[in-house]
Amino acid sequence: MASGRQQVGLKFKQFDYVTDFSDHFYHLRAMSKKSNVNDGKVHNKNSVNRIMKEWEILEKHLPESIFVRVYEGRIDLLRAAIIGAEKTPYHHGLFFFDILFPSDYPNKPPKVRYHSFGLRLNPNLYGDGFVCLSLLNTWVGHETEMWDPLNSTILQVLLSLQGLVLNEKPYYNEPGAKPAWSWENYNADVFTLSCKTMLFLLQNPLRNFEAIIAAHFREHGGTILRACIAYRECRVCIGFFNGDDSTTPSSKKKIRISKKFKNSMDELYPKLFEAFNGIGAPLQNLPEKLVNDIDIQQKPGKGIISRLKTFWEAIMSY
């Protein structure tokens, strides 16, 4: 049986042409006159040819985990959706990027904006949407890591965002990151923010991706909820749930999670359940909300008060 990603890929084209760019970040920015971005026309013939070549590369070589839409009326705009990879705290999330080809492309790298919804879930992705990446010349790196007009491509940018930014331990993307701050704690925050991003996308889907967003979370909603449970119950390190409810840690190190993370899951889980259920995700045998520690202590037959009551009832029966 094909995987969830493959099913989505078979139903929707990885690369396609659309017409509605009205909610694209760089179109809106130009309309508000906050910057001197392109007017929608790339006058340089060499730039036009290069962009068309980029489209061909994307159409032929996009992985199943990345969807791209280009605009028939705006050759300078592009929108991409990246599926968070497994064995990362971004697993099964959807992350959107709006891209602008400058008028003298490829002499200058593309401009990229992340749809953050005000959330910073990675050192390279700011809450205001700024993307920090050497390949975009927005971060200082080695010469071989910077934008090369002759060889660098949009596909390389997207693969870098997926593989180098949305990775297994994003805490270490932070310059000067020290082991004293546990990467597990950072992963807990990242997964929480990824769940919030899912809710934002389901409530306010981006144009031309409405069906993809719904189909993706319809297929993976159950797995995401089971991951919430597994992480909440400390059965697996955050970011490493493999879809198996019996998952156990791969190491002997005891898994600990903060009270903050527990509270976040207790709050977000029922909202995710409702959202996934609303789009028809199969959620059989999954609870509508998580049972927190207080509920467990007060559950009949489990707490000390219940045991004392049973004891005194036995005494009084004599």
PDB file of N, CA and C in Angstrom, residues 11 32 42 62 103 110 128 196 210-211:
ATOM      1  N   LYS A  11      -2.819  12.186  -6.096  1.00  0.00           N
ATOM      2  CA  LYS A  11      -4.061  12.909  -6.275  1.00  0.00           C
ATOM      3  C   LYS A  11      -3.819  14.323  -6.766  1.00  0.00           C
ATOM      4  N   SER A  32       0.707  47.222  -1.222  1.00  0.00           N
ATOM      5  CA  SER A  32       0.724  48.143  -0.091  1.00  0.00           C
ATOM      6  C   SER A  32       1.831  49.180  -0.210  1.00  0.00           C
ATOM      7  N   VAL A  42       9.047  40.581 -15.774  1.00  0.00           N
ATOM      8  CA  VAL A  42      10.501  40.401 -15.835  1.00  0.00           C
ATOM      9  C   VAL A  42      10.912  40.746 -17.255  1.00  0.00           C
ATOM     10  N   LEU A  62      10.901  17.485  -8.514  1.00  0.00           N
ATOM     11  CA  LEU A  62      10.382  17.712  -7.168  1.00  0.00           C
ATOM     12  C   LEU A  62      10.147  16.385  -6.451  1.00  0.00           C
ATOM     13  N   SER A 103      14.036  40.969 -10.618  1.00  0.00           N
ATOM     14  CA  SER A 103      14.012  41.314 -12.042  1.00  0.00           C
ATOM     15  C   SER A 103      15.302  40.958 -12.758  1.00  0.00           C
ATOM     16  N   PRO A 110      16.669  34.468  -5.149  1.00  0.00           N
ATOM     17  CA  PRO A 110      15.237  34.744  -4.954  1.00  0.00           C
ATOM     18  C   PRO A 110      14.978  35.250  -3.541  1.00  0.00           C
ATOM     19  N   ASP A 128       8.201  36.832  11.833  1.00  0.00           N
ATOM     20  CA  ASP A 128       7.691  37.767  10.828  1.00  0.00           C
ATOM     21  C   ASP A 128       7.812  37.220   9.412  1.00  0.00           C
ATOM     22  N   LYS A 196       0.103  24.089  16.219  1.00  0.00           N
ATOM     23  CA  LYS A 196      -0.629  25.354  16.097  1.00  0.00           C
ATOM     24  C   LYS A 196      -0.685  25.800  14.640  1.00  0.00           C
ATOM     25  N   GLU A 210      -5.956  24.729  -0.928  1.00  0.00           N
ATOM     26  CA  GLU A 210      -7.030  24.337  -0.022  1.00  0.00           C
ATOM     27  C   GLU A 210      -7.260  22.826  -0.039  1.00  0.00           C
ATOM     28  N   ALA A 211      -7.340  22.248  -1.223  1.00  0.00           N
ATOM     29  CA  ALA A 211      -7.623  20.810  -1.328  1.00  0.00           C
ATOM     30  C   ALA A 211      -6.450  19.969  -0.830  1.00  0.00           C
TER      31      ALA A 211
END
